[in-house]
């Protein structure tokens, strides 16, 4: 909520022996806005890449959120606070830095000036092959059935060795999304909801046939 008001110029004090005879302009326009506050997540600015053979397995901040104040309509469009740059270029071990926290929007500010402790966990990278993982179907049309051919795929994952060691076939969850598809045969890509900071190095086959009837 904003309002514009025109107010007379305040009384001007003159030095001793002088007299103010005129003020131009005689009034000013003031823009009044509803103030707001929000608890925003701190998203650290992490820059660079670890050394070859290493990957980022986790990023955490303390505190995880901060209170931001300012015009309510600007806060509504802001979802995160950020930090000064944290470089992990060429790192072979976990990087920990204490950096300033701020907001990109110049009209917003932190309720209290503060710093955040950013921990970027860096670990040796590895790969793990999961063979014959079953593909599930999501968003099948009501009243119809959907089958997948082939029903299983082989997946090669890349990430931190500690994360890969804790995985099982069920936690990988390859699936196809058939939202908006009608009866018939359709070629669709295989998708994933992977836990942690893992990536798919390869999947065979990368597309499957979905039969809807």
PDB file of N, CA, C and O in Angstrom, residues 86 94-98 117-120:
ATOM      1  N   UNK A  86      32.017 -16.750  -1.402  1.00  0.00           N
ATOM      2  CA  UNK A  86      32.811 -17.812  -0.781  1.00  0.00           C
ATOM      3  C   UNK A  86      33.427 -18.629  -1.910  1.00  0.00           C
ATOM      4  O   UNK A  86      32.718 -19.289  -2.671  1.00  0.00           O
ATOM      5  N   UNK A  94      36.869 -29.446   2.994  1.00  0.00           N
ATOM      6  CA  UNK A  94      35.749 -28.582   3.360  1.00  0.00           C
ATOM      7  C   UNK A  94      36.210 -27.141   3.576  1.00  0.00           C
ATOM      8  O   UNK A  94      37.240 -26.891   4.208  1.00  0.00           O
ATOM      9  N   UNK A  95      35.443 -26.193   3.044  1.00  0.00           N
ATOM     10  CA  UNK A  95      35.741 -24.764   3.163  1.00  0.00           C
ATOM     11  C   UNK A  95      34.759 -24.138   4.147  1.00  0.00           C
ATOM     12  O   UNK A  95      33.543 -24.294   3.995  1.00  0.00           O
ATOM     13  N   UNK A  96      35.274 -23.426   5.139  1.00  0.00           N
ATOM     14  CA  UNK A  96      34.441 -22.736   6.125  1.00  0.00           C
ATOM     15  C   UNK A  96      34.843 -21.272   6.180  1.00  0.00           C
ATOM     16  O   UNK A  96      36.021 -20.966   6.382  1.00  0.00           O
ATOM     17  N   UNK A  97      33.883 -20.386   5.985  1.00  0.00           N
ATOM     18  CA  UNK A  97      34.162 -18.942   6.028  1.00  0.00           C
ATOM     19  C   UNK A  97      33.030 -18.213   6.733  1.00  0.00           C
ATOM     20  O   UNK A  97      31.868 -18.616   6.642  1.00  0.00           O
ATOM     21  N   UNK A  98      33.390 -17.121   7.416  1.00  0.00           N
ATOM     22  CA  UNK A  98      32.399 -16.224   8.006  1.00  0.00           C
ATOM     23  C   UNK A  98      32.322 -14.982   7.136  1.00  0.00           C
ATOM     24  O   UNK A  98      33.327 -14.292   6.940  1.00  0.00           O
ATOM     25  N   UNK A 117      28.085 -18.021   9.061  1.00  0.00           N
ATOM     26  CA  UNK A 117      29.140 -19.025   8.918  1.00  0.00           C
ATOM     27  C   UNK A 117      28.705 -19.995   7.821  1.00  0.00           C
ATOM     28  O   UNK A 117      27.702 -20.693   7.960  1.00  0.00           O
ATOM     29  N   UNK A 118      29.462 -19.999   6.733  1.00  0.00           N
ATOM     30  CA  UNK A 118      29.136 -20.847   5.581  1.00  0.00           C
ATOM     31  C   UNK A 118      30.093 -22.036   5.550  1.00  0.00           C
ATOM     32  O   UNK A 118      31.315 -21.852   5.591  1.00  0.00           O
ATOM     33  N   UNK A 119      29.525 -23.229   5.500  1.00  0.00           N
ATOM     34  CA  UNK A 119      30.327 -24.456   5.447  1.00  0.00           C
ATOM     35  C   UNK A 119      30.008 -25.178   4.141  1.00  0.00           C
ATOM     36  O   UNK A 119      28.857 -25.582   3.915  1.00  0.00           O
ATOM     37  N   UNK A 120      31.017 -25.311   3.292  1.00  0.00           N
ATOM     38  CA  UNK A 120      30.869 -26.037   2.030  1.00  0.00           C
ATOM     39  C   UNK A 120      31.635 -27.345   2.173  1.00  0.00           C
ATOM     40  O   UNK A 120      32.868 -27.357   2.208  1.00  0.00           O
TER      41      UNK A 120
END
